[in-house]
Amino acid sequence: MDILIIGMGYVGTTTGLVFAQQGHHVTGLDIDQQKIASLQSGNLYFYEPGLQEMLSTHIKNHTITFTCDAEAAIKNHDVIFITVGTPSLNSGKADLTYIKQAAEMIGRYKNEEKIVVIKSTVPIGTTDELEEWIALSSKDTSPVHMTMNPEFLREGNALKDALYPSRIVIGSQSDTAIHKLKELYKDVSSPVLVTSTKAAEMIKYASNAFLATKISFINEMARLCDKAGVPIQDVAKGMGLDERIGSPFLNSGLGYGGSCFPKDVKELIASAEEIGSPLHILQRVEEVNQTQSTYFMSKVKSKFPRLKGKRVAIFGLSFKPNTDDTRESVAFRMLEQFVQEEAKIFVHDPAVNLSTDWVKKGVTQCWDPYITVKEADLLVICTEWPQYTQLDWKRVKGNMGNPYLFDGRNMLIGEEMKKLGFYYRGIGSDCIDH
Ligand code: UDX
């Protein structure tokens, strides 16, 4: 199938490459010439395991091409995916500027019947509105078959999630579109759910909101466990063994970040409020998430009431491992608190380049974890990059000035760290000693 994808961001590029991998011919369209030039020359401008190799292969095979020429791209394709961003406005509502731009572009250049598929996460009712926006900017009256086909892939795991999705949701009133999408996904052995456009939109928000709820639930339980003297890891394990609950998304830590959960939770809360059906549970989910980093900071402060001049080492800046994405990363909330306290900060992350703004604030980036901790008074883990578990922790301790270790992701085994002579604090297991 010949497919056009509008929006060569993270989701669009990954989706395009996966379609190419499945044997389709893909054209990636974006108004950002730099992005297009980079992709066209075979350079993936973000980090995602396995994707760079895939891009090189498909460019070489001409199974994917990239363009800024909207007119030609839209005229030549009858299946058009929209994967542009829907960031948060200050009100919490989703900003639909890019979606509207894509609709106007399709309307302007549409010359025949089209199937338009939204993959971006959009508020309930947007897919129907999009049809009107396309019609308003179009002279052509041939039908547009609107479809909502939400994307569930996780950064850092995108290829696996896109190649083997847990489910394929097709929201459409058009038999033509449903038939075409079923054909597109015919080699993917995942359950397919055909539903209305609004239900498909809601499924995406409700899924992200539920996963965020699991995280805030376990984080609040972890706070209780700290007080009650119970290790949260055992509690999460015991809960997760119940298949009605399941073990994923029960890792307590500094809270959720990234480009989806924070924005989607905010959008759902804001639109539910607007519709007159406030989501009380979700409001608390957000509150727990907002306060989790200050909760963890209070553990640091209980040992270091004054941080001015203290050498602080931080491991991990990305919002989660295996990505260089720092959007809404809780690590930066921690960083900001240490900057406010005038600590001397040294950070390490395997993939993230610290921006000059932070360097100007006095934060130093190191590329070697052992150097990052040199003479440090305390070490704080903000992102659970797997390579941190492989470190020689005896050497880490030897390099530190004082062996204070605050594990914001519960990634290390506290008892082992204590045996090595560290003062160790995680989240939800403070009971073990005091
Ligand atoms: C999420 C959804 O999982 C995905 O289906 C959707 O398409 C996009 O949003 P992503 O943001 O890439 O994916 O990452 P995810 O693995 O879900 O993690 C989100 C945040 O939750 C991260 O900050 C992570 O550290 C945190 N998290 C996750 C926890 O704190 N505990 C957990 O147990 C799991």
Short mmCIF file of C-alpha atoms and ligand atoms in Angstrom, two decimals:
data_model
loop_
_atom_site.label_atom_id
_atom_site.label_comp_id
_atom_site.label_asym_id
_atom_site.label_seq_id
_atom_site.Cartn_x
_atom_site.Cartn_y
_atom_site.Cartn_z
CA MET A 1 0.00 0.00 0.00
CA ASP A 2 1.18 3.58 -0.64
CA ILE A 3 0.88 5.54 2.58
CA LEU A 4 1.42 9.20 3.35
CA ILE A 5 2.26 10.20 6.92
CA ILE A 6 1.94 13.87 7.91
CA GLY A 7 4.18 14.76 10.87
CA MET A 8 7.66 13.27 11.07
CA GLY A 9 7.97 13.46 14.83
CA TYR A 10 8.63 10.51 17.05
CA VAL A 11 5.35 8.64 16.38
CA GLY A 12 5.20 9.48 12.66
CA THR A 13 8.76 8.41 11.92
CA THR A 14 8.44 5.18 13.90
CA THR A 15 5.06 4.34 12.38
CA GLY A 16 6.37 5.06 8.87
CA LEU A 17 9.39 2.82 9.32
CA VAL A 18 7.28 0.02 10.72
CA PHE A 19 4.87 0.25 7.75
CA ALA A 20 7.91 0.14 5.42
CA GLN A 21 9.21 -2.89 7.31
CA GLN A 22 5.83 -4.56 6.74
CA GLY A 23 6.20 -4.11 2.98
CA HIS A 24 4.37 -0.84 2.31
CA HIS A 25 5.66 2.23 0.47
CA VAL A 26 5.78 5.20 2.78
CA THR A 27 6.13 8.95 2.21
CA GLY A 28 6.86 11.09 5.25
CA LEU A 29 5.73 14.72 5.02
CA ASP A 30 6.66 17.55 7.35
CA ILE A 31 6.84 21.34 7.10
CA ASP A 32 10.13 21.30 9.04
CA GLN A 33 12.80 21.27 6.32
CA GLN A 34 15.59 20.43 8.76
CA LYS A 35 13.82 17.30 9.98
CA ILE A 36 13.11 16.19 6.43
CA ALA A 37 16.70 16.85 5.30
CA SER A 38 18.05 14.88 8.24
CA LEU A 39 15.74 11.89 7.65
CA GLN A 40 16.26 11.97 3.90
CA SER A 41 20.02 11.74 4.43
CA GLY A 42 19.47 8.75 6.68
CA ASN A 43 20.04 10.45 10.05
CA LEU A 44 17.50 9.76 12.74
CA TYR A 45 17.38 13.00 14.74
CA PHE A 46 16.26 11.30 17.99
CA TYR A 47 17.42 8.19 19.79
CA GLU A 48 15.33 5.02 19.71
CA PRO A 49 16.87 1.52 19.83
CA GLY A 50 16.86 -0.23 16.43
CA LEU A 51 15.34 2.63 14.45
CA GLN A 52 18.51 4.11 12.92
CA GLU A 53 19.35 0.78 11.24
CA MET A 54 15.79 0.49 9.94
CA LEU A 55 15.92 4.02 8.50
CA SER A 56 19.19 3.27 6.66
CA THR A 57 17.75 0.05 5.20
CA HIS A 58 14.51 1.56 3.97
CA ILE A 59 16.14 4.66 2.50
CA LYS A 60 18.49 2.39 0.59
CA ASN A 61 15.56 0.24 -0.62
CA HIS A 62 13.47 3.34 -1.49
CA THR A 63 10.63 1.95 0.62
CA ILE A 64 10.49 5.23 2.55
CA THR A 65 10.98 8.77 1.25
CA PHE A 66 10.63 12.16 2.92
CA THR A 67 9.31 15.42 1.53
CA CYS A 68 8.16 18.95 2.31
CA ASP A 69 6.06 19.09 -0.89
CA ALA A 70 2.56 18.85 0.58
CA GLU A 71 0.72 19.36 -2.71
CA ALA A 72 2.33 16.47 -4.57
CA ALA A 73 2.28 14.19 -1.52
CA ILE A 74 -1.44 14.73 -0.83
CA LYS A 75 -2.49 14.49 -4.47
CA ASN A 76 -0.59 11.22 -4.93
CA HIS A 77 -1.91 9.36 -1.88
CA ASP A 78 -5.36 8.12 -1.00
CA VAL A 79 -4.38 6.89 2.49
CA ILE A 80 -3.12 9.71 4.71
CA PHE A 81 -2.06 9.30 8.34
CA ILE A 82 -1.81 12.31 10.66
CA THR A 83 0.80 11.99 13.41
CA VAL A 84 1.44 15.62 14.36
CA GLY A 85 1.93 16.68 17.98
CA THR A 86 -0.89 17.76 20.32
CA PRO A 87 1.01 19.48 23.15
CA SER A 88 -0.59 20.95 26.28
CA LEU A 89 -1.92 24.48 26.48
CA ASN A 90 -1.60 26.32 29.82
CA SER A 91 -5.22 25.37 30.54
CA GLY A 92 -4.27 21.67 30.34
CA LYS A 93 -6.29 21.28 27.13
CA ALA A 94 -4.61 19.89 24.03
CA ASP A 95 -3.31 22.39 21.49
CA LEU A 96 -4.82 21.39 18.14
CA THR A 97 -2.93 23.94 16.03
CA TYR A 98 -0.88 21.33 14.18
CA ILE A 99 -3.93 19.10 13.63
CA LYS A 100 -5.79 22.05 12.11
CA GLN A 101 -2.80 22.88 9.89
CA ALA A 102 -2.72 19.28 8.64
CA ALA A 103 -6.48 19.39 7.95
CA GLU A 104 -6.17 22.63 5.99
CA MET A 105 -3.29 21.20 4.01
CA ILE A 106 -5.31 18.11 3.09
CA GLY A 107 -8.32 20.26 2.21
CA ARG A 108 -6.29 22.61 0.02
CA TYR A 109 -4.68 19.88 -2.08
CA LYS A 110 -7.31 17.15 -2.01
CA ASN A 111 -8.33 16.18 -5.53
CA GLU A 112 -10.17 12.89 -5.02
CA GLU A 113 -11.59 10.50 -2.40
CA LYS A 114 -9.24 10.12 0.63
CA ILE A 115 -8.94 7.98 3.73
CA VAL A 116 -7.65 10.17 6.55
CA VAL A 117 -6.40 8.39 9.66
CA ILE A 118 -5.55 10.22 12.89
CA LYS A 119 -2.88 8.57 15.01
CA SER A 120 -2.15 11.62 17.17
CA THR A 121 -3.80 11.60 20.58
CA VAL A 122 -6.74 13.98 20.18
CA PRO A 123 -9.63 15.03 22.47
CA ILE A 124 -13.00 13.38 22.12
CA GLY A 125 -14.83 14.63 19.03
CA THR A 126 -11.72 15.91 17.17
CA THR A 127 -11.86 13.31 14.39
CA ASP A 128 -15.37 14.44 13.47
CA GLU A 129 -14.33 18.09 13.65
CA LEU A 130 -11.36 17.38 11.42
CA GLU A 131 -13.70 16.29 8.67
CA GLU A 132 -15.36 19.72 8.83
CA TRP A 133 -12.00 21.53 8.85
CA ILE A 134 -10.93 19.62 5.74
CA ALA A 135 -14.23 20.41 3.99
CA LEU A 136 -13.99 24.12 4.89
CA SER A 137 -10.63 24.49 3.16
CA SER A 138 -11.45 22.32 0.15
CA LYS A 139 -12.99 22.94 -3.26
CA ASP A 140 -13.10 19.23 -3.94
CA THR A 141 -16.31 17.55 -2.75
CA SER A 142 -15.32 13.89 -3.05
CA PRO A 143 -15.69 11.93 0.21
CA VAL A 144 -13.19 11.84 3.07
CA HIS A 145 -13.30 8.66 5.15
CA MET A 146 -12.30 9.73 8.66
CA THR A 147 -10.69 7.21 10.99
CA MET A 148 -9.14 7.32 14.45
CA ASN A 149 -6.42 4.70 14.89
CA PRO A 150 -4.64 5.48 18.19
CA GLU A 151 -0.98 4.66 18.69
CA PHE A 152 0.05 2.88 21.90
CA LEU A 153 3.82 2.61 21.43
CA ARG A 154 6.23 3.41 24.26
CA GLU A 155 9.47 5.29 23.73
CA GLY A 156 12.49 3.09 24.19
CA ASN A 157 10.37 0.11 23.17
CA ALA A 158 8.79 1.60 20.08
CA LEU A 159 9.75 -0.98 17.48
CA LYS A 160 8.47 -3.92 19.46
CA ASP A 161 5.28 -2.06 20.39
CA ALA A 162 4.65 -0.97 16.79
CA LEU A 163 5.44 -4.36 15.23
CA TYR A 164 3.54 -6.36 17.86
CA PRO A 165 0.86 -4.03 19.26
CA SER A 166 -1.34 -5.24 22.13
CA ARG A 167 -4.37 -4.25 20.03
CA ILE A 168 -5.35 -2.33 16.93
CA VAL A 169 -8.22 0.08 17.46
CA ILE A 170 -10.03 1.32 14.37
CA GLY A 171 -12.56 4.04 15.05
CA SER A 172 -14.60 4.84 11.96
CA GLN A 173 -18.10 5.07 10.53
CA SER A 174 -16.80 4.33 7.03
CA ASP A 175 -16.77 0.75 5.72
CA THR A 176 -14.24 1.81 3.06
CA ALA A 177 -11.80 3.02 5.73
CA ILE A 178 -12.36 0.03 8.02
CA HIS A 179 -11.75 -2.37 5.14
CA LYS A 180 -8.58 -0.52 4.06
CA LEU A 181 -7.11 -0.42 7.57
CA LYS A 182 -7.87 -4.09 8.18
CA GLU A 183 -5.99 -4.84 4.97
CA LEU A 184 -3.11 -2.59 6.03
CA TYR A 185 -2.75 -4.47 9.31
CA LYS A 186 -3.54 -7.94 7.92
CA ASP A 187 -0.10 -9.37 8.75
CA VAL A 188 -0.15 -8.11 12.33
CA SER A 189 -1.49 -10.81 14.63
CA SER A 190 -3.07 -8.54 17.25
CA PRO A 191 -6.72 -8.28 18.23
CA VAL A 192 -8.59 -5.68 16.17
CA LEU A 193 -11.35 -3.60 17.71
CA VAL A 194 -13.63 -1.69 15.36
CA THR A 195 -15.56 1.07 17.07
CA SER A 196 -16.71 4.68 16.71
CA THR A 197 -14.24 7.56 16.27
CA LYS A 198 -15.15 8.99 19.70
CA ALA A 199 -14.68 5.64 21.44
CA ALA A 200 -11.27 5.22 19.77
CA GLU A 201 -10.25 8.69 21.00
CA MET A 202 -11.47 7.87 24.50
CA ILE A 203 -9.74 4.47 24.54
CA LYS A 204 -6.37 6.18 24.10
CA TYR A 205 -6.96 8.72 26.89
CA ALA A 206 -8.52 6.22 29.26
CA SER A 207 -5.64 3.76 28.73
CA ASN A 208 -2.96 6.35 29.47
CA ALA A 209 -4.96 7.69 32.41
CA PHE A 210 -5.34 4.20 33.86
CA LEU A 211 -1.61 3.46 33.55
CA ALA A 212 -0.81 6.82 35.17
CA THR A 213 -3.26 5.88 37.93
CA LYS A 214 -1.40 2.62 38.55
CA ILE A 215 1.85 4.57 38.93
CA SER A 216 0.44 7.19 41.30
CA PHE A 217 -1.36 4.48 43.25
CA ILE A 218 1.86 2.55 43.85
CA ASN A 219 3.74 5.77 44.61
CA GLU A 220 1.24 6.74 47.27
CA MET A 221 1.38 3.19 48.67
CA ALA A 222 5.18 3.58 48.75
CA ARG A 223 4.82 6.66 50.93
CA LEU A 224 2.65 4.63 53.29
CA CYS A 225 5.17 1.77 53.20
CA ASP A 226 7.95 4.19 54.22
CA LYS A 227 5.94 5.04 57.34
CA ALA A 228 4.64 1.53 58.05
CA GLY A 229 7.95 -0.27 57.65
CA VAL A 230 6.96 -2.42 54.68
CA PRO A 231 9.05 -2.90 51.51
CA ILE A 232 7.00 -1.63 48.55
CA GLN A 233 8.73 -3.97 46.10
CA ASP A 234 7.26 -6.98 47.92
CA VAL A 235 3.85 -5.34 48.02
CA ALA A 236 3.96 -4.59 44.26
CA LYS A 237 5.13 -8.13 43.53
CA GLY A 238 2.34 -9.62 45.65
CA MET A 239 -0.26 -7.41 44.01
CA GLY A 240 1.04 -8.00 40.48
CA LEU A 241 0.71 -11.77 40.80
CA ASP A 242 -3.05 -11.29 40.77
CA GLU A 243 -3.75 -11.41 37.07
CA ARG A 244 -6.63 -8.98 37.49
CA ILE A 245 -4.03 -6.42 38.60
CA GLY A 246 -0.89 -7.45 36.67
CA SER A 247 2.69 -6.47 37.48
CA PRO A 248 3.47 -3.81 34.80
CA PHE A 249 3.38 -0.16 35.84
CA LEU A 250 3.70 -0.92 39.53
CA ASN A 251 7.28 0.35 39.88
CA SER A 252 7.35 3.06 42.49
CA GLY A 253 9.72 5.95 41.95
CA LEU A 254 9.86 9.67 41.23
CA GLY A 255 6.66 9.58 39.20
CA TYR A 256 5.73 9.58 35.55
CA GLY A 257 7.04 12.00 32.90
CA GLY A 258 7.37 11.98 29.12
CA SER A 259 5.39 13.41 26.25
CA CYS A 260 2.17 11.49 26.90
CA PHE A 261 1.05 10.74 30.46
CA PRO A 262 1.40 14.26 31.93
CA LYS A 263 -0.29 15.92 28.93
CA ASP A 264 -3.01 13.30 28.44
CA VAL A 265 -3.96 13.23 32.12
CA LYS A 266 -4.20 17.05 32.11
CA GLU A 267 -6.30 17.08 28.93
CA LEU A 268 -8.72 14.46 30.21
CA ILE A 269 -9.14 16.28 33.53
CA ALA A 270 -9.73 19.61 31.72
CA SER A 271 -12.23 18.30 29.18
CA ALA A 272 -14.11 16.23 31.76
CA GLU A 273 -14.44 19.37 33.89
CA GLU A 274 -15.71 21.28 30.84
CA ILE A 275 -18.26 18.60 30.00
CA GLY A 276 -19.47 18.72 33.63
CA SER A 277 -18.24 15.30 34.72
CA PRO A 278 -15.07 15.93 36.78
CA LEU A 279 -12.64 13.06 37.18
CA HIS A 280 -11.82 13.11 40.91
CA ILE A 281 -9.55 10.06 40.91
CA LEU A 282 -7.48 11.47 38.05
CA GLN A 283 -7.12 14.83 39.80
CA ARG A 284 -5.51 13.01 42.76
CA VAL A 285 -3.35 10.95 40.36
CA GLU A 286 -1.88 14.17 39.04
CA GLU A 287 -1.45 15.62 42.51
CA VAL A 288 0.52 12.57 43.72
CA ASN A 289 2.67 12.75 40.61
CA GLN A 290 3.35 16.46 41.07
CA THR A 291 4.43 16.00 44.69
CA GLN A 292 6.46 12.80 44.34
CA SER A 293 9.75 14.57 43.63
CA THR A 294 9.35 16.93 46.62
CA TYR A 295 8.48 13.90 48.74
CA PHE A 296 11.74 12.26 47.68
CA MET A 297 13.63 15.51 48.16
CA SER A 298 12.45 15.59 51.78
CA LYS A 299 14.42 12.36 52.32
CA VAL A 300 17.54 14.09 51.00
CA LYS A 301 16.83 17.12 53.18
CA SER A 302 16.43 15.00 56.28
CA LYS A 303 20.14 14.10 55.90
CA PHE A 304 21.29 17.34 54.25
CA PRO A 305 19.22 20.22 55.67
CA ARG A 306 21.63 22.63 53.95
CA LEU A 307 22.74 21.67 50.44
CA LYS A 308 24.58 24.91 49.64
CA GLY A 309 28.04 24.00 48.36
CA LYS A 310 27.46 20.23 48.66
CA ARG A 311 28.60 18.16 45.70
CA VAL A 312 25.58 16.39 44.27
CA ALA A 313 25.91 13.69 41.60
CA ILE A 314 22.83 12.87 39.53
CA PHE A 315 22.43 9.72 37.43
CA GLY A 316 19.84 9.92 34.63
CA LEU A 317 18.14 12.88 32.93
CA SER A 318 15.81 11.29 30.36
CA PHE A 319 12.20 10.73 31.41
CA LYS A 320 12.86 6.98 31.29
CA PRO A 321 15.70 4.68 30.13
CA ASN A 322 16.60 3.99 26.48
CA THR A 323 15.56 7.37 25.18
CA ASP A 324 17.14 10.83 24.95
CA ASP A 325 13.73 12.44 25.45
CA THR A 326 13.62 14.80 28.43
CA ARG A 327 10.08 16.11 28.00
CA GLU A 328 8.44 16.41 31.45
CA SER A 329 11.32 14.42 32.88
CA VAL A 330 11.13 14.35 36.67
CA ALA A 331 14.95 14.44 36.74
CA PHE A 332 14.78 18.13 35.85
CA ARG A 333 12.38 18.82 38.70
CA MET A 334 15.01 17.30 41.00
CA LEU A 335 17.76 19.26 39.26
CA GLU A 336 15.85 22.51 39.72
CA GLN A 337 15.52 21.87 43.46
CA PHE A 338 19.28 21.29 43.80
CA VAL A 339 20.00 24.44 41.75
CA GLN A 340 17.70 26.44 44.06
CA GLU A 341 19.62 25.10 47.06
CA GLU A 342 22.92 26.20 45.44
CA ALA A 343 24.46 22.73 45.44
CA LYS A 344 27.39 21.92 43.12
CA ILE A 345 25.76 19.58 40.62
CA PHE A 346 27.36 16.96 38.37
CA VAL A 347 25.08 14.94 36.07
CA HIS A 348 25.45 11.81 33.98
CA ASP A 349 23.13 10.41 31.32
CA PRO A 350 24.11 7.95 28.59
CA ALA A 351 22.04 9.71 25.89
CA VAL A 352 21.01 13.22 26.92
CA ASN A 353 23.03 16.35 26.14
CA LEU A 354 22.46 18.93 28.84
CA SER A 355 21.21 22.24 27.39
CA THR A 356 23.33 25.38 27.75
CA ASP A 357 20.65 26.87 30.04
CA TRP A 358 21.49 24.30 32.68
CA VAL A 359 25.22 24.68 32.12
CA LYS A 360 24.74 28.44 32.72
CA LYS A 361 23.00 27.57 35.97
CA GLY A 362 26.24 25.87 37.04
CA VAL A 363 25.35 22.23 36.30
CA THR A 364 28.27 20.15 34.97
CA GLN A 365 27.73 17.25 32.56
CA CYS A 366 30.08 14.26 32.78
CA TRP A 367 30.15 11.29 30.40
CA ASP A 368 31.75 8.87 32.84
CA PRO A 369 29.68 7.83 35.86
CA TYR A 370 32.78 7.25 38.00
CA ILE A 371 33.95 10.81 37.34
CA THR A 372 30.45 12.17 37.98
CA VAL A 373 30.58 10.89 41.56
CA LYS A 374 34.14 12.12 42.33
CA GLU A 375 34.16 13.60 45.86
CA ALA A 376 30.34 13.73 45.79
CA ASP A 377 28.53 14.18 49.09
CA LEU A 378 25.50 12.41 47.73
CA LEU A 379 24.33 10.57 44.64
CA VAL A 380 20.74 10.70 43.39
CA ILE A 381 19.40 8.26 40.77
CA CYS A 382 16.64 9.86 38.68
CA THR A 383 16.42 7.46 35.70
CA GLU A 384 16.91 3.70 35.87
CA TRP A 385 19.27 3.23 32.89
CA PRO A 386 20.12 -0.50 33.00
CA GLN A 387 23.87 0.19 32.75
CA TYR A 388 23.80 1.70 36.24
CA THR A 389 23.14 -1.74 37.72
CA GLN A 390 26.33 -2.98 35.98
CA LEU A 391 28.55 -0.36 37.64
CA ASP A 392 31.26 -1.37 40.08
CA TRP A 393 29.47 0.09 43.08
CA LYS A 394 32.48 -0.48 45.35
CA ARG A 395 34.41 1.84 43.01
CA VAL A 396 31.52 4.31 42.99
CA LYS A 397 31.61 4.41 46.79
CA GLY A 398 35.40 4.75 46.78
CA ASN A 399 35.16 7.78 44.49
CA MET A 400 32.50 9.54 46.54
CA GLY A 401 33.35 11.91 49.36
CA ASN A 402 30.41 10.64 51.40
CA PRO A 403 28.52 7.46 50.49
CA TYR A 404 24.96 8.82 50.54
CA LEU A 405 22.86 7.13 47.88
CA PHE A 406 19.28 8.19 47.09
CA ASP A 407 17.69 5.82 44.59
CA GLY A 408 14.68 7.61 43.10
CA ARG A 409 13.77 4.61 40.95
CA ASN A 410 14.29 1.73 43.41
CA MET A 411 16.62 0.22 40.82
CA LEU A 412 19.32 -1.08 43.15
CA ILE A 413 19.03 -3.65 45.91
CA GLY A 414 19.14 -1.59 49.08
CA GLU A 415 20.52 -4.37 51.27
CA GLU A 416 23.47 -4.92 48.91
CA MET A 417 24.27 -1.23 48.80
CA LYS A 418 24.19 -1.07 52.58
CA LYS A 419 26.57 -4.03 52.79
CA LEU A 420 28.97 -2.04 50.58
CA GLY A 421 28.81 0.74 53.16
CA PHE A 422 26.35 3.10 51.48
CA TYR A 423 23.68 5.03 53.35
CA TYR A 424 20.80 3.98 51.02
CA ARG A 425 17.33 5.40 50.60
CA GLY A 426 14.79 4.35 47.97
CA ILE A 427 11.07 5.03 47.84
CA GLY A 428 8.84 2.84 49.96
CA SER A 429 11.38 0.86 51.96
CA ASP A 430 12.77 3.26 54.52
CA CYS A 431 11.58 1.00 57.27
CA ILE A 432 14.50 -1.39 56.90
CA ASP A 433 16.75 0.73 59.13
CA HIS A 434 16.93 4.24 60.56
C1 UDX B 1 3.22 5.95 27.28
C2 UDX B 1 2.30 4.73 27.09
O1 UDX B 1 2.86 3.61 27.79
C3 UDX B 1 2.14 4.40 25.60
O2 UDX B 1 1.20 3.33 25.45
C4 UDX B 1 1.61 5.64 24.89
O3 UDX B 1 1.52 5.41 23.48
C5 UDX B 1 2.54 6.83 25.12
O4 UDX B 1 2.70 7.04 26.54
P1 UDX B 1 5.86 6.39 27.18
O5 UDX B 1 5.52 7.77 27.64
O6 UDX B 1 6.78 6.23 26.03
O7 UDX B 1 4.52 5.59 26.79
O8 UDX B 1 6.54 5.60 28.40
P2 UDX B 1 6.07 4.59 29.55
O9 UDX B 1 6.93 3.42 29.51
O10 UDX B 1 4.63 4.38 29.56
O11 UDX B 1 6.47 5.44 30.87
C6 UDX B 1 5.88 6.70 31.16
C7 UDX B 1 6.42 7.24 32.48
O12 UDX B 1 5.96 6.44 33.57
C8 UDX B 1 7.95 7.25 32.58
O13 UDX B 1 8.36 8.45 33.18
C9 UDX B 1 8.26 6.07 33.49
O14 UDX B 1 9.45 6.25 34.22
C10 UDX B 1 7.05 6.07 34.41
N1 UDX B 1 6.76 4.75 35.00
C11 UDX B 1 6.39 3.72 34.19
C12 UDX B 1 6.85 4.58 36.38
O15 UDX B 1 7.18 5.51 37.13
N2 UDX B 1 6.56 3.34 36.90
C13 UDX B 1 6.19 2.28 36.14
O16 UDX B 1 5.94 1.21 36.70
C14 UDX B 1 6.11 2.47 34.73
#
